Short mmCIF file of C-alpha atoms and ligand atoms in Angstrom, two decimals:
data_model
loop_
_atom_site.label_atom_id
_atom_site.label_comp_id
_atom_site.label_asym_id
_atom_site.label_seq_id
_atom_site.Cartn_x
_atom_site.Cartn_y
_atom_site.Cartn_z
CA MET A 1 104.46 77.35 109.33
CA SER A 2 107.32 75.60 107.61
CA ASP A 3 108.42 75.13 104.03
CA LEU A 4 109.12 71.45 103.99
CA SER A 5 108.16 70.45 100.51
CA GLU A 6 109.36 71.24 97.04
CA PRO A 7 106.72 72.41 94.57
CA THR A 8 105.59 69.64 92.25
CA LEU A 9 104.13 69.61 88.73
CA SER A 10 101.29 67.32 89.73
CA PRO A 11 98.61 68.64 90.29
CA PRO A 12 98.90 71.03 87.37
CA LEU A 13 100.86 74.18 88.01
CA TRP A 14 97.94 76.42 86.97
CA ARG A 15 95.89 74.96 89.86
CA GLN A 16 98.71 75.54 92.34
CA LEU A 17 99.08 79.11 91.10
CA GLN A 18 95.33 79.69 91.53
CA LEU A 19 95.47 78.47 95.12
CA THR A 20 98.67 80.40 95.87
CA ALA A 21 97.06 83.59 94.53
CA GLN A 22 93.94 82.94 96.61
CA ALA A 23 96.07 82.58 99.74
CA LEU A 24 97.92 85.80 98.84
CA ALA A 25 94.62 87.65 98.35
CA SER A 26 93.38 86.57 101.77
CA ILE A 27 96.70 87.50 103.46
CA ARG A 28 96.44 90.92 101.79
CA ALA A 29 92.93 91.17 103.25
CA GLY A 30 94.36 90.59 106.75
CA THR A 31 94.21 86.79 107.24
CA SER A 32 97.30 85.22 108.80
CA GLY A 33 99.40 82.98 106.56
CA SER A 34 98.84 79.92 108.76
CA ILE A 35 95.07 80.23 108.34
CA ALA A 36 95.25 81.10 104.63
CA PHE A 37 97.34 77.99 103.85
CA GLU A 38 95.36 75.83 106.28
CA LEU A 39 92.31 76.42 104.05
CA VAL A 40 94.01 74.74 101.07
CA GLU A 41 92.95 71.12 100.61
CA PRO A 42 95.46 68.87 102.43
CA ALA A 43 96.81 67.06 99.36
CA LEU A 44 97.80 70.35 97.70
CA ARG A 45 98.78 72.30 100.82
CA PRO A 46 102.53 71.56 101.02
CA GLY A 47 103.18 72.54 97.39
CA VAL A 48 100.97 75.63 97.58
CA GLN A 49 102.53 76.73 100.86
CA SER A 50 106.01 76.33 99.43
CA LEU A 51 105.09 78.51 96.43
CA GLY A 52 103.28 80.95 98.73
CA PHE A 53 106.34 81.39 100.94
CA GLN A 54 108.45 82.19 97.86
CA VAL A 55 105.86 84.72 96.70
CA LEU A 56 105.74 86.43 100.11
CA ARG A 57 109.54 86.71 100.18
CA ARG A 58 109.49 88.48 96.77
CA LEU A 59 106.25 90.40 96.95
CA GLY A 60 107.80 93.86 97.17
CA ARG A 61 109.55 93.30 93.85
CA ALA A 62 106.44 91.79 92.25
CA GLU A 63 104.27 94.75 93.25
CA ALA A 64 106.82 97.22 91.93
CA LEU A 65 106.93 95.36 88.59
CA ARG A 66 103.15 95.28 88.45
CA ARG A 67 103.01 99.06 88.92
CA HIS A 68 105.30 99.45 85.91
CA LEU A 69 103.19 97.06 83.83
CA ALA A 70 99.70 98.33 84.69
CA LYS A 71 98.63 101.90 85.32
CA ARG A 72 95.59 100.80 87.33
CA THR A 73 95.56 98.10 89.98
CA PRO A 74 93.34 95.25 88.74
CA PRO A 75 90.66 93.76 91.03
CA PRO A 76 92.17 91.89 94.06
CA PRO A 77 91.90 88.29 92.70
CA ALA A 78 93.51 89.25 89.36
CA ASP A 79 96.16 91.38 91.05
CA ALA A 80 97.03 88.51 93.41
CA LEU A 81 97.48 86.15 90.45
CA LEU A 82 99.55 88.65 88.49
CA CYS A 83 101.79 89.37 91.49
CA THR A 84 102.11 85.63 92.22
CA ALA A 85 103.39 85.01 88.69
CA LEU A 86 105.72 88.03 88.76
CA ALA A 87 107.13 87.11 92.17
CA LEU A 88 107.96 83.60 91.00
CA ALA A 89 109.23 84.55 87.53
CA TRP A 90 111.17 87.79 87.96
CA ASP A 91 114.52 86.26 88.87
CA PRO A 92 115.46 83.41 86.49
CA VAL A 93 118.20 82.25 88.87
CA SER A 94 115.89 81.52 91.80
CA SER A 95 112.65 80.96 89.89
CA PRO A 96 111.17 77.53 90.74
CA TYR A 97 110.00 77.07 87.10
CA GLU A 98 110.91 78.36 83.67
CA PRO A 99 109.46 81.91 83.42
CA PHE A 100 107.67 80.96 80.15
CA THR A 101 105.99 78.00 81.86
CA LEU A 102 104.93 80.21 84.77
CA VAL A 103 103.42 82.78 82.44
CA ASP A 104 101.51 80.16 80.40
CA GLN A 105 100.20 78.51 83.54
CA ALA A 106 99.24 81.82 85.20
CA VAL A 107 97.17 82.75 82.14
CA GLU A 108 95.57 79.29 82.23
CA ALA A 109 94.83 79.83 85.93
CA ALA A 110 93.15 83.16 85.12
CA LYS A 111 91.00 81.64 82.37
CA ARG A 112 89.83 78.76 84.54
CA ASN A 113 88.70 80.86 87.48
CA PRO A 114 85.41 82.82 87.26
CA THR A 115 86.82 85.55 89.54
CA THR A 116 89.73 86.29 87.15
CA ARG A 117 88.39 85.17 83.76
CA ALA A 118 87.45 88.70 82.69
CA GLN A 119 91.06 89.84 83.27
CA ALA A 120 92.74 86.85 81.56
CA SER A 121 93.75 88.84 78.43
CA PHE A 122 95.00 91.72 80.56
CA ILE A 123 97.10 89.31 82.69
CA ASN A 124 98.38 87.67 79.50
CA ALA A 125 99.37 91.05 78.02
CA CYS A 126 101.17 92.16 81.20
CA LEU A 127 103.08 88.91 81.61
CA ARG A 128 104.10 88.65 77.92
CA ARG A 129 105.41 92.21 78.10
CA PHE A 130 107.24 91.28 81.27
CA LEU A 131 108.94 88.39 79.47
CA ARG A 132 109.98 90.67 76.58
CA GLU A 133 111.21 93.57 78.73
CA ARG A 134 112.30 91.81 81.89
CA ASP A 135 115.79 93.30 82.22
CA GLU A 136 114.61 96.90 81.72
CA LEU A 137 111.65 96.46 84.07
CA VAL A 138 113.76 94.88 86.80
CA ALA A 139 116.35 97.65 86.43
CA ALA A 140 113.57 100.25 86.77
CA THR A 141 112.53 98.80 90.14
CA GLU A 142 116.06 98.34 91.45
CA HIS A 143 116.24 101.67 93.29
CA GLU A 144 112.96 101.10 95.18
CA PRO A 145 113.82 99.86 98.71
CA VAL A 146 110.57 97.86 99.04
CA ALA A 147 111.34 96.04 95.78
CA GLN A 148 114.97 95.51 96.69
CA TRP A 149 114.40 94.24 100.25
CA ASN A 150 110.86 92.84 100.06
CA HIS A 151 109.76 94.46 103.32
CA PRO A 152 107.41 97.42 103.88
CA ARG A 153 109.12 100.79 103.81
CA TRP A 154 108.39 101.58 107.50
CA TRP A 155 109.99 98.26 108.50
CA ILE A 156 113.15 99.01 106.53
CA GLU A 157 113.37 102.51 108.04
CA ARG A 158 112.89 101.13 111.56
CA LEU A 159 115.63 98.54 111.09
CA LYS A 160 117.99 101.21 109.77
CA ARG A 161 117.39 103.27 112.91
CA ASP A 162 117.52 100.33 115.32
CA HIS A 163 120.49 98.49 113.82
CA PRO A 164 122.43 100.99 111.69
CA ARG A 165 125.26 98.57 110.98
CA GLU A 166 123.34 95.35 110.56
CA TRP A 167 120.02 96.31 108.92
CA GLN A 168 120.96 95.04 105.46
CA ARG A 169 122.18 91.73 106.83
CA VAL A 170 118.93 91.31 108.80
CA LEU A 171 116.74 92.05 105.77
CA ALA A 172 118.74 89.67 103.60
CA ALA A 173 118.48 86.93 106.26
CA ASP A 174 114.71 87.49 106.51
CA ASN A 175 114.31 86.49 102.87
CA GLN A 176 116.02 83.16 103.31
CA GLN A 177 114.54 79.85 104.32
CA ALA A 178 115.02 79.12 108.04
CA PRO A 179 116.75 75.89 109.06
CA MET A 180 114.97 73.20 111.05
CA THR A 181 116.36 73.09 114.59
CA LEU A 182 115.48 70.56 117.25
CA ARG A 183 115.71 70.69 121.02
CA VAL A 184 116.88 67.44 122.53
CA ASN A 185 115.00 66.38 125.67
CA ARG A 186 117.70 65.92 128.30
CA ARG A 187 115.38 63.77 130.36
CA LYS A 188 115.22 61.14 127.62
CA THR A 189 118.46 61.32 125.64
CA SER A 190 121.48 63.51 124.91
CA VAL A 191 122.63 65.60 121.96
CA ALA A 192 125.45 63.11 121.23
CA SER A 193 123.10 60.09 121.24
CA TYR A 194 120.54 61.91 119.14
CA LEU A 195 123.16 62.86 116.53
CA LEU A 196 124.04 59.16 116.30
CA ALA A 197 120.37 58.24 115.87
CA LEU A 198 120.08 60.79 113.07
CA ARG A 199 123.17 59.46 111.34
CA HIS A 200 121.82 55.93 111.65
CA ASP A 201 118.68 57.21 109.92
CA GLY A 202 120.71 58.69 107.07
CA GLN A 203 120.20 62.32 108.17
CA GLN A 204 122.82 64.96 108.80
CA GLY A 205 122.80 67.37 111.72
CA TRP A 206 125.15 69.22 114.07
CA PRO A 207 124.95 70.53 117.63
CA VAL A 208 123.84 74.13 118.30
CA GLY A 209 123.71 75.72 121.76
CA ASP A 210 123.45 73.46 124.81
CA ASP A 211 120.54 71.25 123.81
CA GLY A 212 120.03 71.87 120.09
CA VAL A 213 120.58 69.98 116.87
CA GLN A 214 120.30 71.72 113.53
CA LEU A 215 119.30 69.56 110.58
CA ALA A 216 120.90 69.81 107.16
CA GLN A 217 117.49 69.14 105.65
CA ALA A 218 114.04 69.89 107.05
CA ARG A 219 111.78 66.88 107.57
CA PRO A 220 108.16 66.30 108.64
CA VAL A 221 108.42 65.76 112.41
CA LEU A 222 106.98 62.27 112.38
CA GLN A 223 109.89 61.17 110.20
CA LEU A 224 112.37 62.21 112.90
CA PRO A 225 113.76 59.45 115.09
CA GLY A 226 112.28 59.60 118.59
CA PHE A 227 109.85 62.47 117.94
CA ALA A 228 106.69 60.60 118.94
CA ALA A 229 108.50 59.31 122.04
CA GLY A 230 109.30 62.88 123.12
CA GLU A 231 113.06 62.77 122.54
CA VAL A 232 113.03 65.99 120.52
CA SER A 233 110.93 69.07 119.82
CA VAL A 234 111.17 71.68 117.07
CA GLN A 235 112.54 74.93 118.49
CA ASP A 236 114.82 77.59 117.08
CA ALA A 237 118.29 77.82 118.64
CA ALA A 238 117.76 81.41 119.92
CA ALA A 239 114.47 80.39 121.57
CA GLN A 240 116.36 77.60 123.32
CA LEU A 241 118.39 80.12 125.34
CA ALA A 242 115.46 80.99 127.64
CA ALA A 243 115.55 77.98 129.97
CA ALA A 244 119.29 78.15 130.66
CA LEU A 245 119.26 81.93 131.16
CA LEU A 246 116.45 81.72 133.68
CA LEU A 247 117.47 78.59 135.59
CA ASP A 248 121.28 78.50 135.52
CA GLY A 249 122.58 80.45 138.47
CA LEU A 250 119.51 79.89 140.62
CA PRO A 251 120.32 77.81 143.70
CA ALA A 252 119.75 74.12 142.90
CA GLY A 253 117.00 72.70 145.12
CA LYS A 254 118.44 70.59 147.96
CA PRO A 255 116.88 67.24 148.88
CA GLY A 256 113.90 67.93 151.09
CA ALA A 257 113.89 71.67 150.26
CA ALA A 258 110.86 73.36 148.72
CA PRO A 259 110.83 73.12 144.89
CA LEU A 260 111.72 76.19 142.82
CA ARG A 261 108.55 78.09 141.97
CA VAL A 262 108.63 79.12 138.33
CA LEU A 263 106.02 81.04 136.35
CA ASP A 264 105.89 80.92 132.57
CA ALA A 265 103.60 83.91 132.09
CA CYS A 266 102.82 83.70 128.34
CA ALA A 267 103.19 80.03 127.72
CA ALA A 268 101.36 78.65 124.66
CA PRO A 269 102.24 76.48 122.80
CA GLY A 270 104.50 75.49 125.66
CA GLY A 271 107.90 75.16 123.99
CA LYS A 272 109.73 77.08 126.69
CA THR A 273 107.63 75.61 129.52
CA ALA A 274 108.76 72.17 128.38
CA HIS A 275 112.39 73.21 128.08
CA LEU A 276 112.34 74.60 131.65
CA LEU A 277 111.11 71.23 132.90
CA GLU A 278 113.53 69.22 130.76
CA ARG A 279 116.43 71.40 131.82
CA ALA A 280 115.69 71.41 135.56
CA GLY A 281 117.08 67.85 135.73
CA GLN A 282 117.37 66.77 139.35
CA THR A 283 116.33 70.20 140.68
CA ALA A 284 112.82 70.07 142.10
CA ILE A 285 110.80 72.60 140.15
CA GLU A 286 107.14 73.55 140.06
CA VAL A 287 106.07 75.34 136.88
CA THR A 288 102.87 77.29 136.36
CA ALA A 289 102.13 77.88 132.68
CA LEU A 290 99.76 80.82 132.17
CA GLU A 291 98.02 81.54 128.90
CA VAL A 292 95.27 84.03 128.23
CA ASP A 293 93.89 82.21 125.17
CA ALA A 294 91.97 79.08 126.19
CA VAL A 295 92.25 77.48 122.74
CA ARG A 296 96.00 78.03 122.56
CA SER A 297 96.39 76.74 126.13
CA ARG A 298 95.37 73.27 124.93
CA ARG A 299 98.57 73.18 122.90
CA ILE A 300 100.55 73.46 126.16
CA ASP A 301 98.77 70.33 127.41
CA GLU A 302 99.57 68.51 124.14
CA THR A 303 103.23 69.57 124.28
CA LEU A 304 103.60 68.41 127.88
CA ALA A 305 101.78 65.11 127.25
CA ARG A 306 104.04 64.16 124.32
CA LEU A 307 107.15 64.95 126.37
CA ASP A 308 105.84 63.29 129.52
CA LEU A 309 106.19 66.46 131.61
CA GLN A 310 103.96 68.09 134.23
CA ALA A 311 103.07 71.73 134.85
CA GLN A 312 100.06 73.53 136.18
CA VAL A 313 98.38 75.05 133.12
CA VAL A 314 96.20 78.06 133.95
CA VAL A 315 94.08 80.07 131.53
CA ALA A 316 94.33 83.66 132.78
CA ASP A 317 95.59 87.14 131.98
CA ALA A 318 99.16 87.55 133.23
CA GLY A 319 98.52 91.28 133.51
CA ARG A 320 95.87 90.74 136.24
CA PRO A 321 97.56 88.70 138.98
CA ALA A 322 94.70 89.45 141.39
CA GLN A 323 92.63 86.97 139.37
CA TRP A 324 95.01 83.98 139.60
CA TRP A 325 98.02 84.55 141.92
CA ASP A 326 98.05 82.69 145.25
CA GLY A 327 100.22 85.36 146.89
CA GLN A 328 103.39 83.19 147.06
CA PRO A 329 106.30 84.88 145.26
CA TYR A 330 108.12 83.15 142.42
CA ASP A 331 111.81 82.30 142.30
CA ALA A 332 111.80 82.80 138.56
CA ILE A 333 109.42 84.26 135.99
CA LEU A 334 109.67 83.89 132.23
CA LEU A 335 107.88 86.64 130.33
CA ASP A 336 107.94 85.63 126.65
CA ALA A 337 105.76 88.57 125.75
CA PRO A 338 103.41 88.97 122.77
CA CYS A 339 105.30 90.98 120.12
CA THR A 340 105.46 91.90 116.43
CA ALA A 341 107.36 88.62 115.71
CA SER A 342 109.75 90.71 113.59
CA GLY A 343 112.56 88.28 114.45
CA ILE A 344 110.91 85.22 112.95
CA VAL A 345 109.85 86.44 109.51
CA ARG A 346 111.92 83.72 107.86
CA ARG A 347 109.45 81.18 109.25
CA HIS A 348 106.41 83.42 108.83
CA PRO A 349 107.00 85.42 105.65
CA ASP A 350 103.43 86.84 105.84
CA VAL A 351 104.17 88.73 109.09
CA ARG A 352 105.98 91.68 107.46
CA TRP A 353 103.01 92.33 105.14
CA LEU A 354 100.38 91.92 107.86
CA ARG A 355 101.92 94.16 110.50
CA ARG A 356 101.22 97.88 110.60
CA GLU A 357 103.66 100.47 111.88
CA SER A 358 101.25 101.30 114.71
CA ASP A 359 101.39 97.70 116.01
CA THR A 360 104.84 98.20 117.55
CA PRO A 361 103.93 100.98 120.04
CA GLN A 362 100.72 99.14 120.93
CA LEU A 363 102.56 95.90 121.63
CA ALA A 364 105.31 97.76 123.50
CA GLN A 365 102.65 99.21 125.80
CA GLN A 366 101.24 95.73 126.44
CA GLN A 367 104.75 94.41 127.19
CA ALA A 368 105.40 97.27 129.63
CA MET A 369 102.09 96.55 131.35
CA LEU A 370 102.96 92.84 131.71
CA LEU A 371 106.42 93.64 133.07
CA ALA A 372 104.94 96.05 135.63
CA ALA A 373 102.28 93.54 136.71
CA LEU A 374 104.66 90.59 137.10
CA TRP A 375 107.70 92.24 138.71
CA PRO A 376 106.09 92.44 142.19
CA LEU A 377 105.58 88.64 142.04
CA VAL A 378 109.35 87.95 141.96
CA ARG A 379 110.77 87.14 145.39
CA PRO A 380 113.80 89.13 146.61
CA GLY A 381 116.81 87.28 145.21
CA GLY A 382 114.68 85.93 142.33
CA ARG A 383 114.72 86.68 138.60
CA LEU A 384 112.56 87.63 135.68
CA LEU A 385 113.61 86.84 132.13
CA TYR A 386 111.98 89.15 129.59
CA CYS A 387 112.09 88.05 125.97
CA THR A 388 110.47 88.73 122.61
CA CYS A 389 111.01 87.22 119.16
CA SER A 390 111.45 90.75 117.83
CA VAL A 391 114.38 92.68 116.42
CA PHE A 392 112.77 96.08 117.13
CA ARG A 393 114.37 98.00 119.99
CA GLU A 394 111.03 99.34 121.19
CA GLU A 395 110.17 95.75 122.16
CA GLY A 396 113.68 95.00 123.43
CA SER A 397 116.45 97.25 124.68
CA TYR A 398 114.31 100.44 124.87
CA GLN A 399 111.62 98.55 126.79
CA ILE A 400 114.13 97.34 129.36
CA GLU A 401 115.87 100.73 129.67
CA ALA A 402 112.48 102.29 130.50
CA PHE A 403 111.71 99.49 132.98
CA LEU A 404 115.05 99.91 134.78
CA ALA A 405 114.57 103.68 134.95
CA HIS A 406 111.26 103.18 136.79
CA ASN A 407 112.19 100.17 138.94
CA THR A 408 115.22 100.89 141.04
CA ASP A 409 114.89 97.49 142.75
CA ALA A 410 115.72 95.75 139.44
CA ARG A 411 119.23 94.92 138.28
CA LEU A 412 120.11 93.79 134.76
CA LEU A 413 122.25 90.65 134.84
CA PRO A 414 124.52 89.75 131.89
CA SER A 415 122.08 89.05 129.05
CA PRO A 416 122.25 88.45 125.29
CA GLY A 417 120.21 91.58 124.45
CA HIS A 418 119.29 91.70 120.76
CA LEU A 419 120.17 88.58 118.81
CA LEU A 420 119.79 89.26 115.10
CA PRO A 421 118.74 86.52 112.67
CA GLN A 422 121.66 84.68 111.21
CA GLY A 423 121.17 83.87 107.57
CA GLY A 424 123.61 81.06 107.00
CA GLY A 425 121.96 79.85 103.79
CA ASN A 426 119.65 77.05 104.77
CA GLY A 427 122.26 75.47 106.97
CA ARG A 428 124.04 73.09 104.64
CA GLY A 429 127.39 73.68 106.34
CA VAL A 430 128.41 73.41 109.96
CA PRO A 431 127.89 76.93 111.39
CA ASP A 432 130.77 79.06 112.66
CA ASN A 433 128.98 80.31 115.77
CA PRO A 434 127.76 78.17 118.67
CA LEU A 435 124.06 78.99 118.13
CA GLY A 436 124.20 78.18 114.41
CA ASP A 437 121.65 79.71 112.08
CA HIS A 438 119.01 81.21 114.38
CA ASP A 439 116.03 83.59 114.50
CA GLY A 440 115.96 87.14 115.88
CA PHE A 441 115.31 87.38 119.62
CA PHE A 442 115.73 89.70 122.56
CA TYR A 443 116.63 88.63 126.11
CA ALA A 444 117.04 90.65 129.31
CA LEU A 445 117.56 88.87 132.64
CA LEU A 446 116.45 90.98 135.60
CA GLU A 447 117.29 90.27 139.22
CA LYS A 448 115.55 91.56 142.33
CA PRO A 449 118.36 91.86 144.90
CA ALA A 450 117.83 89.91 148.15
CA ARG A 451 116.88 92.17 151.06
C1 SAM B 501 105.37 84.54 122.11
S1 SAM B 501 104.01 83.56 122.50
C2 SAM B 501 104.67 82.48 123.70
C3 SAM B 501 105.45 81.32 123.16
C4 SAM B 501 105.80 80.31 124.23
N1 SAM B 501 106.50 80.93 125.34
C5 SAM B 501 106.63 79.16 123.71
O1 SAM B 501 107.85 79.21 123.81
O2 SAM B 501 106.04 78.20 123.19
C6 SAM B 501 103.06 84.64 123.50
C7 SAM B 501 101.83 83.99 124.11
O3 SAM B 501 101.33 84.88 125.10
C8 SAM B 501 99.93 84.81 125.12
N2 SAM B 501 99.47 86.04 125.79
C9 SAM B 501 99.29 87.28 125.27
N3 SAM B 501 98.87 88.13 126.22
C10 SAM B 501 98.80 87.43 127.37
C11 SAM B 501 98.42 87.75 128.70
N4 SAM B 501 98.03 89.00 129.01
N5 SAM B 501 98.44 86.78 129.64
C12 SAM B 501 98.83 85.52 129.32
N6 SAM B 501 99.18 85.14 128.07
C13 SAM B 501 99.17 86.09 127.10
C14 SAM B 501 99.58 84.71 123.64
O4 SAM B 501 98.27 84.18 123.48
C15 SAM B 501 100.67 83.76 123.15
O5 SAM B 501 100.25 82.42 123.23
#
């Protein structure tokens, strides 16, 4: 999901608020944000998604205000509309519309929808009181951590424990809009040439990492120079570290030698598979891209086709090598494991509200199982790169500490460890660190010493 568009006044705001509230109600009922916004009719989707993202980033505050305004929680459709209006209106500095306009239009939205019509006067009364008493109400919610940080309480507590010095910075970054970062395809062009192409097109960008370009302003991909021709892909700067970490330092294939055998164990939609192939350059490399979900695996094929790259795409469970492994060890394995996605909440602001505290231990168990199943497939002298787009230590440093304690044939090579999201605004200035404004990630590079 991305927030590429600014909200517009046409179609009418009340209609956009109705649709935003509907999306919020279905996310609260457990639907993922991408599906909830996908259901909005295409012409209205960008505006509704943009409003929806703002609501999700302020929902903790909106719910706290609603509790002060109404003793009883109204039925879900009315509550979603009320919280949508409060989330957008509570802070006049960042509000996308005049609070009075938002309140008028939210009441109009309630009246025009059969599922909220009966609560229209109640919504009107709550929102008018909010306008009259805004400063006092906001002050009354100020001490509530969920209202202040717009994350569930368990998430805030976990971050405090995991990153005692940085937790506030991480939470603040999570509530910002993520920048758009591209990965330049080394096989087709270079970062320097692509920056020139952007400038020629009237767009501003700057280099991040080895292969990345961060844009000053997000754009629909088809408006990017060279996108259809496979010159660039959208990929966060922290995610772009995987290919270099895994491949750099491996012996370059010599002419006539067998190609490097690489396994991308959890591959869809194929962003890192593609980067491995782009980055290999002249080194002969043979990549197997595994994915357990057949529908998602088709996205690997699409990614590779657009970039003109080849890999063997296999639909299978990485945790059951007996079902797909040919018995030949791999020189390098990338395990980009399923995780809570707690590092990428800027791009998926629904994630924090959808996750449950119990998801983390469950996912950590799955990650440990995948690590244990794949480690025997690494040849002596080969490597496994474990990564997650999570900031939780249970899915990162604690996972690897436990793995190293049980696998004495594994050695941890110099690795980035936990990379915390960098909130540099939305990237309107050249960043002061080489990776720029990036998502939260964890990387551990493991080596199996040669016998
Ligand atoms: C974090 S995403 C991978 C992103 C991908 N590496 C990229 O850069 O585009 C994790 C993927 O692993 C897949 N997955 C989960 N469990 C798996 C398993 N046991 N075997 C193979 N794939 C699995 C999920 O369906 C999901 O597509």
